[in-house]
Amino acid sequence: MEIYVSLAFLSALALLVVAFQLFKFDIRKEYSCFLPVMISAAVWAVFGGLWLLTSVEASAWMYKVSFLGIITLPVFIFLFALDYAGIERLSKIRHRVVFWIIPGINIILVLTNAQHGLFWSEVSAGEVFPDVVVSTFEAGRWFYIHSFYSYLIILVSIVLIFIALRKKKAILGQYLLLLGVAVPMTTSMLYVSGVTSIDISPLVLSFAVLAFGWTVNSSIYRDNINELQALQHKTSKMNSLYELVVRISERLIHTDTADINKAINNVLAELGRFNEVDRVYIFEYDKDNDEINNTFEWCQTGIRPEIENLQGIPYDFVPRWRDHFSENKYVYIPCVQDLPKEPLYEHERAILLPQGIQSLIVVPMYHAQDFVGFAGFDSVREQKTWDHTTISLLKMTADIIAGGIVRAQYEGALIREKQNAEAANRAKTEFLANMSHELRTPLNHILGFTEIVRYRLTDDESRQQLQMVITSGNALLRLINDLLDFSKAEAGMLQLEPVKTDVNTLLDFVNSTFQPEAISKGIELHVNMHAETGKMLWIDASRVRQVLFNLVGNAIKFTNTGHVEVSASITSVEETKKHHTDTKKAVVERTSPTANDSLHPTDKNAQLNLTVKDTGIGIAEADQESIFKAFSQLSTGNTRAYQGAGLGLTITKRLVELMKGKINIDSAPGKGSTFTVKLLCHYF
């Protein structure tokens, strides 16, 4: 008896330990129904042992309580088998209550057996072991119904679990399961049939527990490992896809506009191979015509391209797609053949079925808030399923491609506009150059002959009238020259021609040119020449002369009383040897081909400072920026009384900047103006 009781308690302990371990390691709680199986078997084993350890009166109740485990155990095994086999049709509670009808009746009959004797026909005291007297029970009519029902659902459970194990290829688990169930079931049948006087099923439950526990636990372990491996594979693939998206983004950002189409085609190829699809394509939306066009396509080997057949499709042709894209949602069709035969899907089927597409996903492409088009991924050879994470990354990639397409469109438009502007500028410059030549030639003739006639006339009135013609003609000639220089500056066609230059000679020429005009206005012109400015410099003398002419001419024009003072100075500039060499090289390269190639500047840099100061009307600080703008003249006070096209200072600033110099103004209304020009040059 001691061995029997010990094995019964050991079986109960093993049942509870295994139940706890399974519950602990079952991550998805897929085998939660196995816990009551273990508890029911433990109740059977524990109270089966206590049946032998108590008095005759108490043993009757111990035996009845053990039957609570015996009655419920088959049902719990059956419910576990349903879950383990994945039979979802019987997963609802109202379906499973049916299997508890007979066990429920059994429990009631066991507890009330003294009143009717249906479960046990006779209860008496008997000796089951030497010197061990306990209550013994004679099977009644309902006991056999209970036994038949219990054995039946256990057999069904074994079949279900056996089939599930075969699907999971758990060969060893199949045989252990059969042995684990067959041994206690056989001993129970021997006891019920009267072959043995005592039910030794609780003793062998420990073996059943080990068989069940090992089978289910290994299945849990295998499922968890498989799930973990699947998760690792999915994570690895997501990481690879994310890295691919990053590479695509970097590539499209750094690709030149001229190569963007090639880069997008390469991107589609990478996406197609990575996601194992047969065709990847992009449709761009033409907003003006409200249609979509297949602009990019990549196909696996053996897959027919469709890009030529999918042009100029009305966007409303597939209304369901348009509705999804308007909400920035994707379209996923797991099986094209299963598309409903309804008017809403009619055009969808008409486009997809002839292409042999089995499944596809299409994601919209947006740039900011603007719909650019959509990218599609077709599976032609076999159906393909997509998970939400992958779809999100594909949509992100589509938006990146949309950014590349829009950038290429914008930059292409800018390049075309720039080319058109440059062509127009060249045409304008050529026109102005031709017109200035055509205008200056007859104008010079007019001025020349007018001057000859003026000298031959003796009548003062006629001479004054011709002088007015000459003055107006010279003004017109200066305007033509200014327009030509301005057009060249706008077109970037102004060039420097540095030559060996004496600054004092330049200043003397300015003095002799403007002194008559200053005298005629009753103002003084002072041109300061010093010994230091007599040093020879390597500069573009004609451009420096033009700068001085514009500044001095303006100073005399806007000065009615007082004087205009022109001065120059030269200061040394210490530069690094590299800067010396680079500057010298740049200056020499800009030298006109007609210049003397044997003449070269020294490496010693200098700064030429030119100052033109007047006592004229002056300029307000708020207006000092605008005087350097083309065709801009001050309109305040009496400044409109002075003639001019407003190009002189604009050209002057362009010339100074071309010579790597700076021009500054210091002026105030009524106090005159001072223009300072600083030019970098070289000693000769």
XYZ file of C-alpha atoms in Angstrom:
684
model
C 0.000 0.000 0.000
C 2.820 2.372 0.847
C 4.197 2.094 -2.706
C 0.740 2.733 -4.156
C 0.192 5.862 -2.054
C 3.732 7.138 -2.670
C 3.398 6.744 -6.413
C -0.021 8.415 -6.351
C 1.340 11.461 -4.485
C 4.443 11.493 -6.689
C 2.214 11.492 -9.763
C 0.212 14.409 -8.365
C 3.388 16.370 -7.611
C 4.759 15.692 -11.094
C 1.467 16.781 -12.628
C 1.520 20.132 -10.820
C 5.203 20.772 -11.575
C 4.762 20.044 -15.283
C 1.618 22.169 -15.377
C 3.496 25.090 -13.838
C 6.438 24.740 -16.245
C 4.191 24.586 -19.301
C 2.239 27.596 -18.141
C 5.487 29.487 -17.543
C 7.107 28.735 -20.911
C 3.992 28.939 -23.069
C 4.644 32.493 -24.336
C 1.527 32.724 -26.479
C -0.617 30.790 -23.923
C -1.530 28.430 -26.733
C -1.655 25.489 -24.294
C -3.578 27.181 -21.490
C -6.190 24.344 -21.569
C -3.460 21.878 -20.609
C -3.299 23.365 -17.101
C -6.771 22.036 -16.021
C -5.807 18.664 -17.527
C -2.901 18.440 -15.104
C -4.985 19.705 -12.169
C -7.775 17.169 -12.816
C -5.238 14.343 -13.001
C -3.601 15.621 -9.793
C -6.985 15.597 -7.974
C -7.510 12.016 -9.133
C -4.058 10.938 -7.927
C -4.068 12.779 -4.558
C -7.517 11.718 -3.425
C -6.924 8.236 -4.815
C -3.998 8.008 -2.389
C -5.980 9.520 0.500
C -8.693 6.906 -0.144
C -6.282 4.287 1.246
C -5.044 6.375 4.176
C -8.365 7.333 5.832
C -11.048 5.502 7.765
C -13.863 3.603 6.111
C -16.321 6.505 6.445
C -13.847 9.151 5.256
C -12.519 6.979 2.433
C -15.939 7.046 0.760
C -15.754 10.830 0.428
C -12.112 10.676 -0.716
C -13.133 8.228 -3.442
C -15.997 10.487 -4.562
C -13.734 13.575 -4.701
C -11.185 11.633 -6.742
C -13.966 11.043 -9.248
C -14.302 14.797 -9.723
C -10.862 14.596 -11.343
C -11.732 11.391 -13.198
C -14.927 12.890 -14.664
C -13.461 16.252 -15.714
C -10.116 14.932 -16.995
C -11.408 13.545 -20.357
C -13.278 16.774 -21.151
C -10.253 18.933 -20.411
C -8.111 16.635 -22.587
C -10.642 16.993 -25.399
C -10.735 20.825 -25.128
C -6.942 20.891 -25.142
C -6.927 18.693 -28.267
C -9.292 21.101 -30.032
C -6.980 24.051 -29.319
C -3.831 22.100 -30.123
C -5.283 20.955 -33.455
C -6.430 24.506 -34.258
C -10.134 23.691 -34.666
C -11.579 27.189 -34.382
C -15.154 26.177 -35.230
C -15.553 24.791 -31.692
C -13.694 27.609 -29.944
C -16.759 29.502 -28.703
C -18.047 28.828 -25.180
C -21.583 27.910 -26.313
C -20.134 25.152 -28.492
C -17.984 23.714 -25.713
C -20.737 23.678 -23.096
C -22.273 20.734 -24.980
C -19.362 18.482 -24.022
C -19.972 19.209 -20.320
C -23.558 17.939 -20.273
C -22.781 14.289 -19.453
C -19.836 15.121 -17.115
C -22.120 17.569 -15.295
C -24.731 14.855 -14.819
C -21.997 12.497 -13.638
C -20.835 14.924 -10.938
C -24.415 15.380 -9.663
C -24.996 11.632 -9.597
C -21.715 11.006 -7.757
C -22.567 13.520 -5.039
C -26.171 12.219 -4.686
C -25.512 8.523 -5.238
C -26.842 7.575 -1.753
C -30.352 8.616 -2.830
C -30.571 6.722 -6.157
C -27.633 4.319 -6.594
C -27.352 5.031 -10.328
C -23.629 5.648 -10.368
C -22.659 3.008 -7.813
C -25.179 0.282 -7.120
C -23.543 -0.804 -3.836
C -21.089 0.791 -1.396
C -19.480 -1.476 1.217
C -16.332 -1.926 3.304
C -13.681 -4.111 1.760
C -10.038 -5.092 2.155
C -8.077 -3.903 -0.907
C -4.639 -4.443 0.688
C -3.708 -6.662 3.635
C -5.032 -4.993 6.793
C -6.326 -2.012 4.757
C -10.129 -1.736 4.887
C -11.772 1.064 2.906
C -15.079 1.814 1.228
C -15.484 -0.053 -2.041
C -17.947 0.734 -4.821
C -19.902 -1.521 -7.179
C -20.458 0.042 -10.599
C -24.041 1.082 -11.400
C -25.804 1.486 -14.731
C -24.809 5.156 -15.190
C -21.191 4.367 -14.330
C -20.871 2.534 -17.639
C -22.339 5.531 -19.531
C -19.713 7.706 -17.867
C -16.968 5.248 -18.767
C -18.048 4.943 -22.414
C -18.301 8.727 -22.833
C -14.936 9.332 -21.183
C -13.113 6.697 -23.232
C -14.756 7.969 -26.443
C -13.717 11.619 -26.114
C -10.238 10.530 -24.973
C -9.860 8.475 -28.158
C -11.074 11.413 -30.262
C -8.609 13.645 -28.427
C -5.758 11.238 -29.143
C -6.617 11.242 -32.848
C -6.745 15.053 -33.005
C -3.452 15.498 -31.157
C -1.829 12.727 -33.193
C -2.818 14.451 -36.470
C -1.542 17.792 -35.181
C 1.777 16.223 -34.192
C 2.143 14.662 -37.631
C 1.672 18.092 -39.227
C 4.359 19.444 -36.934
C 6.566 16.454 -37.805
C 6.990 15.494 -34.119
C 7.478 11.733 -34.693
C 8.828 10.890 -31.234
C 6.082 12.947 -29.634
C 3.450 10.880 -31.438
C 4.580 7.607 -29.886
C 5.163 9.078 -26.441
C 1.678 10.545 -26.533
C 0.167 7.195 -27.450
C 2.015 5.441 -24.635
C 1.261 8.202 -22.153
C -2.472 7.930 -22.784
C -2.690 4.199 -23.507
C -1.101 2.999 -20.225
C -3.409 4.760 -17.693
C -6.382 4.223 -20.012
C -5.651 0.465 -20.133
C -5.324 0.144 -16.360
C -8.555 2.068 -15.919
C -10.399 -0.228 -18.336
C -9.049 -3.296 -16.523
C -10.369 -1.956 -13.245
C -13.771 -1.028 -14.675
C -14.138 -4.422 -16.316
C -13.364 -6.158 -12.975
C -10.090 -7.751 -14.037
C -8.265 -5.955 -11.186
C -9.641 -5.263 -7.726
C -7.965 -1.867 -7.449
C -7.501 0.970 -9.919
C -3.786 1.489 -10.366
C -4.267 4.308 -12.901
C -3.121 6.983 -10.420
C 0.137 5.081 -10.057
C 0.941 5.212 -13.756
C -0.170 8.793 -14.210
C 3.408 9.879 -13.506
C 4.480 8.126 -16.718
C 1.576 9.722 -18.616
C 2.551 13.084 -17.204
C 6.129 12.709 -18.403
C 4.952 11.624 -21.867
C 2.409 14.410 -22.141
C 4.715 16.976 -20.604
C 7.682 16.128 -22.804
C 5.547 16.103 -25.971
C 3.744 19.353 -25.294
C 6.789 21.059 -23.810
C 8.945 20.136 -26.802
C 6.169 21.373 -29.062
C 6.036 24.653 -27.154
C 9.812 24.944 -27.287
C 9.867 24.154 -30.990
C 7.040 26.586 -31.727
C 8.724 29.296 -29.693
C 12.044 28.667 -31.422
C 10.349 28.690 -34.827
C 8.509 31.860 -33.927
C 11.728 33.424 -32.658
C 13.562 32.414 -35.833
C 10.716 33.776 -37.942
C 10.826 36.997 -35.954
C 14.600 37.213 -36.346
C 14.280 36.586 -40.092
C 11.576 39.238 -40.362
C 13.620 41.691 -38.286
C 16.704 41.035 -40.387
C 14.719 41.551 -43.573
C 13.188 44.762 -42.216
C 16.654 46.032 -41.285
C 17.908 45.201 -44.759
C 14.917 46.950 -46.328
C 15.458 49.962 -44.079
C 19.133 50.109 -45.099
C 18.053 49.847 -48.740
C 15.646 52.772 -48.237
C 18.464 54.838 -46.692
C 20.786 54.022 -49.608
C 18.061 54.897 -52.101
C 17.449 58.207 -50.364
C 21.156 59.118 -50.358
C 21.544 58.079 -53.990
C 18.598 60.129 -55.243
C 19.667 63.164 -53.214
C 23.203 63.158 -54.628
C 22.302 62.204 -58.203
C 22.559 64.940 -60.812
C 19.366 65.933 -62.578
C 20.661 64.559 -65.878
C 21.081 61.080 -64.338
C 17.909 60.979 -62.204
C 15.943 58.747 -64.615
C 18.719 56.160 -64.673
C 18.962 56.278 -60.880
C 15.196 55.705 -60.480
C 15.322 52.708 -62.840
C 18.157 51.235 -60.750
C 16.132 51.856 -57.579
C 13.131 49.978 -59.014
C 15.379 47.052 -59.915
C 16.768 46.872 -56.368
C 13.291 47.071 -54.832
C 11.971 44.378 -57.175
C 14.774 41.912 -56.455
C 14.726 42.570 -52.710
C 10.959 42.080 -52.367
C 10.940 39.140 -54.802
C 8.289 40.543 -57.138
C 8.060 40.311 -60.904
C 7.361 43.894 -61.906
C 7.888 47.312 -60.299
C 6.632 50.486 -61.926
C 5.816 54.155 -61.387
C 2.852 56.082 -62.738
C 3.118 59.865 -62.717
C 0.040 62.044 -62.420
C -0.504 64.660 -65.122
C -2.550 67.288 -63.316
C -3.221 69.389 -66.412
C -4.830 66.496 -68.305
C -6.050 64.575 -65.205
C -4.410 61.361 -66.412
C -1.703 58.939 -65.342
C 1.273 57.708 -67.359
C 3.581 54.741 -66.799
C 6.984 56.497 -66.777
C 9.282 53.906 -65.146
C 9.185 50.103 -65.157
C 11.396 47.175 -64.167
C 10.593 43.534 -64.971
C 12.097 40.213 -63.983
C 13.540 38.076 -66.751
C 10.701 36.498 -68.710
C 8.069 39.037 -67.601
C 6.487 41.091 -70.379
C 6.907 44.890 -70.048
C 3.682 46.904 -70.089
C 4.977 50.475 -70.034
C 4.128 51.160 -73.687
C 0.519 50.048 -73.192
C -0.191 52.174 -70.117
C -0.010 55.769 -71.296
C -2.613 58.514 -71.094
C -4.998 56.601 -68.813
C -7.758 58.820 -67.318
C -7.292 59.040 -63.558
C -11.012 58.360 -63.038
C -10.630 55.050 -64.891
C -9.994 53.277 -61.570
C -12.155 55.250 -59.078
C -11.406 52.965 -56.133
C -7.689 53.622 -56.441
C -8.230 57.358 -56.752
C -10.300 57.393 -53.552
C -7.559 55.523 -51.681
C -4.770 57.745 -53.009
C -6.691 60.931 -52.145
C -6.528 59.787 -48.501
C -2.852 58.762 -48.842
C -3.785 55.065 -48.477
C -2.368 52.087 -50.364
C -4.219 49.491 -52.474
C -3.508 45.831 -51.719
C -5.027 43.018 -53.807
C -3.977 39.585 -52.419
C -5.601 37.750 -55.329
C -6.621 39.505 -58.536
C -8.814 36.556 -59.556
C -10.920 37.102 -56.425
C -11.813 40.696 -57.307
C -15.613 41.025 -57.177
C -17.401 41.063 -60.506
C -19.032 44.382 -59.731
C -19.055 47.695 -61.643
C -16.702 49.257 -59.070
C -14.000 46.688 -59.913
C -14.737 46.357 -63.645
C -11.897 48.538 -64.946
C -9.528 47.149 -62.332
C -10.076 43.625 -63.613
C -9.855 44.825 -67.223
C -6.348 46.221 -66.630
C -4.869 43.620 -64.262
C -6.139 40.268 -65.570
C -4.705 40.596 -69.124
C -1.282 41.245 -67.576
C -1.442 37.917 -65.724
C -1.015 39.601 -62.336
C -1.882 37.357 -59.397
C -1.417 39.863 -56.573
C -0.145 43.402 -56.213
C 0.283 46.338 -53.914
C 0.215 49.972 -55.018
C 1.361 52.852 -52.782
C 0.762 56.563 -53.454
C 3.663 58.987 -53.943
C 3.401 62.373 -52.285
C 5.772 65.335 -52.204
C 4.726 67.603 -49.333
C 0.943 67.767 -49.853
C 1.015 67.230 -53.615
C 0.067 63.911 -55.208
C 2.839 62.938 -57.635
C 1.673 59.464 -58.691
C 1.949 55.908 -57.401
C 4.390 52.984 -57.318
C 3.231 49.415 -57.889
C 4.646 45.962 -57.135
C 3.221 43.063 -59.200
C 3.506 39.344 -58.494
C 2.876 37.512 -61.751
C 4.244 33.999 -61.229
C 2.723 33.431 -57.774
C 0.698 35.182 -55.118
C 2.518 37.234 -52.496
C 1.475 38.494 -49.077
C 2.649 41.786 -47.618
C 2.901 42.809 -43.969
C 2.128 46.279 -42.667
C 5.726 47.139 -41.757
C 7.029 46.358 -45.245
C 4.201 48.346 -46.814
C 5.069 51.348 -44.623
C 8.712 51.206 -45.764
C 7.614 50.873 -49.394
C 5.428 53.957 -49.007
C 8.348 55.841 -47.474
C 10.496 54.788 -50.440
C 7.789 55.918 -52.865
C 7.723 59.372 -51.250
C 11.524 59.556 -51.518
C 11.315 58.702 -55.226
C 8.573 61.329 -55.590
C 10.959 63.883 -54.111
C 13.597 62.899 -56.667
C 11.099 63.195 -59.534
C 9.858 66.601 -58.387
C 13.432 67.826 -57.834
C 14.366 66.709 -61.344
C 11.294 68.481 -62.749
C 12.069 71.700 -60.881
C 15.761 71.664 -61.731
C 15.011 70.766 -65.339
C 12.601 73.683 -65.551
C 15.203 75.974 -63.975
C 17.870 74.787 -66.412
C 15.524 75.371 -69.346
C 14.595 78.805 -68.020
C 18.251 79.627 -67.485
C 19.111 78.478 -70.999
C 16.240 80.518 -72.421
C 17.313 83.535 -70.369
C 20.922 83.166 -71.494
C 19.819 82.806 -75.100
C 17.614 85.878 -74.764
C 20.447 87.758 -73.079
C 22.848 86.830 -75.862
C 20.297 87.855 -78.453
C 19.763 91.137 -76.622
C 23.499 91.752 -76.374
C 24.018 90.979 -80.051
C 21.109 93.226 -80.953
C 22.424 96.084 -78.816
C 25.947 95.650 -80.147
C 24.703 95.725 -83.723
C 22.350 98.609 -83.067
C 24.991 100.595 -81.168
C 27.345 100.187 -84.111
C 24.619 101.164 -86.567
C 23.685 104.162 -84.398
C 27.173 105.355 -83.477
C 28.499 105.373 -87.027
C 25.965 107.867 -88.458
C 25.876 109.770 -85.157
C 29.643 110.286 -85.258
C 29.280 111.524 -88.832
C 26.552 113.937 -87.753
C 28.608 115.231 -84.832
C 31.759 115.537 -86.928
C 30.161 117.511 -89.760
C 28.169 119.598 -87.280
C 31.436 120.566 -85.564
C 32.978 121.499 -88.944
C 29.970 123.643 -89.873
C 29.991 125.340 -86.458
C 33.615 126.441 -86.901
C 32.911 127.813 -90.397
C 29.936 129.900 -89.324
C 30.465 133.446 -88.080
C 26.945 134.057 -86.873
C 26.961 133.624 -83.041
C 23.305 132.532 -82.874
C 23.825 129.800 -85.453
C 27.001 128.652 -83.711
C 25.091 128.389 -80.395
C 22.327 126.372 -82.028
C 24.824 123.944 -83.562
C 26.584 123.711 -80.193
C 23.289 122.547 -78.713
C 23.082 119.909 -81.435
C 26.612 118.762 -80.620
C 25.869 118.654 -76.865
C 22.694 116.614 -77.381
C 24.492 114.325 -79.804
C 27.276 113.675 -77.319
C 24.665 112.917 -74.649
C 23.015 110.478 -77.020
C 26.366 108.890 -77.814
C 27.142 108.454 -74.101
C 23.726 106.838 -73.611
C 24.384 104.389 -76.430
C 27.771 103.514 -74.957
C 26.243 103.048 -71.504
C 23.538 100.743 -72.876
C 26.157 98.642 -74.636
C 28.310 98.366 -71.514
C 25.284 97.543 -69.382
C 24.154 94.794 -71.741
C 27.664 93.336 -71.721
C 27.704 93.433 -67.915
C 24.323 91.707 -67.734
C 25.518 88.991 -70.095
C 28.832 88.586 -68.245
C 30.754 89.597 -71.356
C 32.805 92.398 -69.825
C 36.503 91.476 -69.932
C 39.613 92.984 -68.396
C 42.714 93.854 -70.395
C 45.468 94.801 -67.869
C 48.353 96.860 -69.235
C 51.295 98.848 -67.874
C 49.673 102.062 -66.634
C 50.773 105.429 -65.240
C 48.000 106.608 -62.880
C 49.060 110.262 -63.142
C 48.585 110.090 -66.900
C 45.029 108.839 -66.292
C 44.342 111.658 -63.869
C 45.750 114.240 -66.283
C 43.449 112.935 -69.005
C 40.446 113.211 -66.660
C 41.428 116.777 -65.803
C 41.803 117.883 -69.414
C 38.514 116.218 -70.366
C 36.260 117.642 -67.643
C 37.972 121.012 -66.947
C 36.046 122.846 -69.745
C 32.720 121.542 -68.454
C 33.571 122.561 -64.878
C 34.567 126.058 -66.013
C 31.352 126.420 -67.997
C 29.339 125.649 -64.819
C 31.395 128.055 -62.720
C 32.819 125.413 -60.386
C 36.378 124.341 -59.693
C 37.844 120.948 -60.632
C 40.900 119.893 -58.618
C 42.816 116.778 -59.719
C 45.529 115.888 -57.223
C 48.554 114.088 -58.688
C 51.412 112.909 -56.455
C 54.805 111.390 -57.022
C 53.714 108.013 -55.585
C 50.911 107.711 -58.106
C 53.424 108.044 -60.867
C 54.552 104.469 -60.271
C 53.648 102.031 -62.990
C 50.770 99.650 -62.135
C 49.390 96.589 -63.875
C 45.681 97.473 -64.321
C 42.997 97.789 -67.011
C 43.518 101.461 -67.810
C 40.427 101.804 -70.028
C 38.099 100.404 -67.341
C 39.661 102.548 -64.590
C 39.299 105.557 -66.896
C 35.616 104.640 -67.446
C 35.052 104.450 -63.672
C 36.625 107.890 -63.183
C 34.667 109.382 -66.086
C 31.349 108.162 -64.629
C 32.118 109.375 -61.100
C 33.608 112.755 -62.135
C 30.874 113.324 -64.726
C 28.173 112.739 -62.090
C 29.985 114.945 -59.573
C 30.114 117.888 -61.995
C 26.522 117.304 -63.119
C 25.118 117.413 -59.552
C 27.363 120.275 -58.322
C 26.153 123.822 -58.995
C 28.523 125.712 -56.666
C 31.777 124.890 -55.013
C 34.213 122.362 -56.339
C 34.907 118.752 -57.358
C 38.083 117.126 -56.084
C 39.692 113.981 -57.572
C 42.594 112.292 -55.800
C 44.484 108.990 -55.953
C 46.849 107.092 -53.664
C 48.658 103.752 -53.676
C 49.193 101.544 -50.612
C 51.129 98.267 -50.352
C 49.220 95.076 -49.525
C 50.974 92.090 -47.885
C 49.557 88.811 -49.133
C 50.554 85.157 -48.781
C 52.748 83.744 -51.487
C 49.934 81.486 -52.717
C 47.536 84.383 -53.040
C 50.221 86.330 -54.914
C 50.672 83.492 -57.377
C 46.928 82.849 -57.855
C 46.170 86.546 -58.329
C 49.061 87.023 -60.748
C 47.932 83.983 -62.723
C 44.344 85.243 -62.846
C 45.444 88.683 -64.004
C 47.711 87.304 -66.706
C 44.966 84.943 -67.939
C 42.602 87.904 -68.302
C 45.180 89.806 -70.377
C 44.012 90.551 -73.893
C 45.707 88.555 -76.652
C 46.855 91.861 -78.110
C 48.790 92.732 -74.960
C 52.535 92.397 -74.866
C 53.138 88.881 -73.568
C 56.668 89.776 -72.540
C 55.391 92.170 -69.904
C 54.415 90.705 -66.541
C 53.511 92.224 -63.176
C 55.651 91.664 -60.115
C 54.571 89.580 -57.131
C 54.276 92.758 -55.029
C 50.610 93.656 -54.545
C 49.229 97.146 -54.230
C 45.909 98.852 -53.619
C 44.866 101.788 -55.798
C 42.599 104.221 -53.929
C 40.512 106.650 -55.997
C 38.391 109.382 -54.393
C 35.901 111.737 -56.070
C 34.513 114.387 -53.716
C 32.013 117.117 -54.561
C 30.021 119.885 -52.871
C 26.849 119.057 -54.772
C 23.265 118.317 -53.738
C 24.152 115.116 -51.824
C 22.170 111.889 -51.376
C 20.036 110.769 -48.429
C 21.179 107.601 -46.649
C 17.919 105.806 -47.515
C 18.565 106.374 -51.234
C 22.243 105.428 -51.351
C 21.598 101.751 -52.190
C 19.183 102.496 -55.032
C 21.597 104.704 -57.001
C 23.563 101.595 -58.012
C 20.484 99.902 -59.510
C 19.941 99.925 -63.248
C 17.741 102.716 -64.660
C 17.289 104.087 -61.148
C 17.342 107.837 -60.466
C 16.436 109.832 -57.406
C 13.048 111.477 -57.721
C 13.111 113.623 -54.580
C 13.766 117.322 -54.428
C 15.078 118.811 -57.644
C 17.034 115.746 -58.805
C 14.639 115.112 -61.684
C 16.052 118.248 -63.342
C 19.233 116.318 -64.148
C 19.250 114.233 -67.315
C 20.488 110.653 -67.482
C 19.405 107.058 -67.999
C 20.481 105.854 -64.546
C 23.095 103.441 -65.864
C 26.373 105.214 -65.034
C 26.749 104.114 -61.409
C 25.381 100.635 -62.174
C 28.094 100.107 -64.794
C 30.682 101.654 -62.478
C 29.872 99.203 -59.683
C 29.967 96.250 -62.101
C 33.371 97.333 -63.376
C 34.781 97.800 -59.862
C 33.535 94.353 -58.798
C 34.933 92.839 -61.998
C 38.338 94.242 -60.990
C 37.937 92.629 -57.509
C 37.451 96.029 -55.907
C 34.933 97.878 -53.729
C 33.075 101.161 -54.086
C 31.668 103.144 -51.150
C 29.685 106.352 -50.796
C 29.561 108.904 -48.006
C 26.908 111.524 -48.584
C 24.221 113.700 -47.008
C 21.648 116.061 -48.564
C 23.127 119.551 -49.068
C 26.624 118.473 -48.005
C 27.885 116.826 -51.156
C 29.071 113.264 -51.826
C 32.328 111.342 -51.613
C 32.830 108.182 -53.690
C 35.776 105.944 -52.749
C 37.035 103.126 -54.998
C 39.629 100.571 -53.862
C 41.178 98.300 -56.500
C 43.656 95.434 -55.993
C 46.510 95.597 -58.510
C 50.258 94.936 -58.879
C 53.367 97.032 -59.223
C 54.982 96.731 -62.617
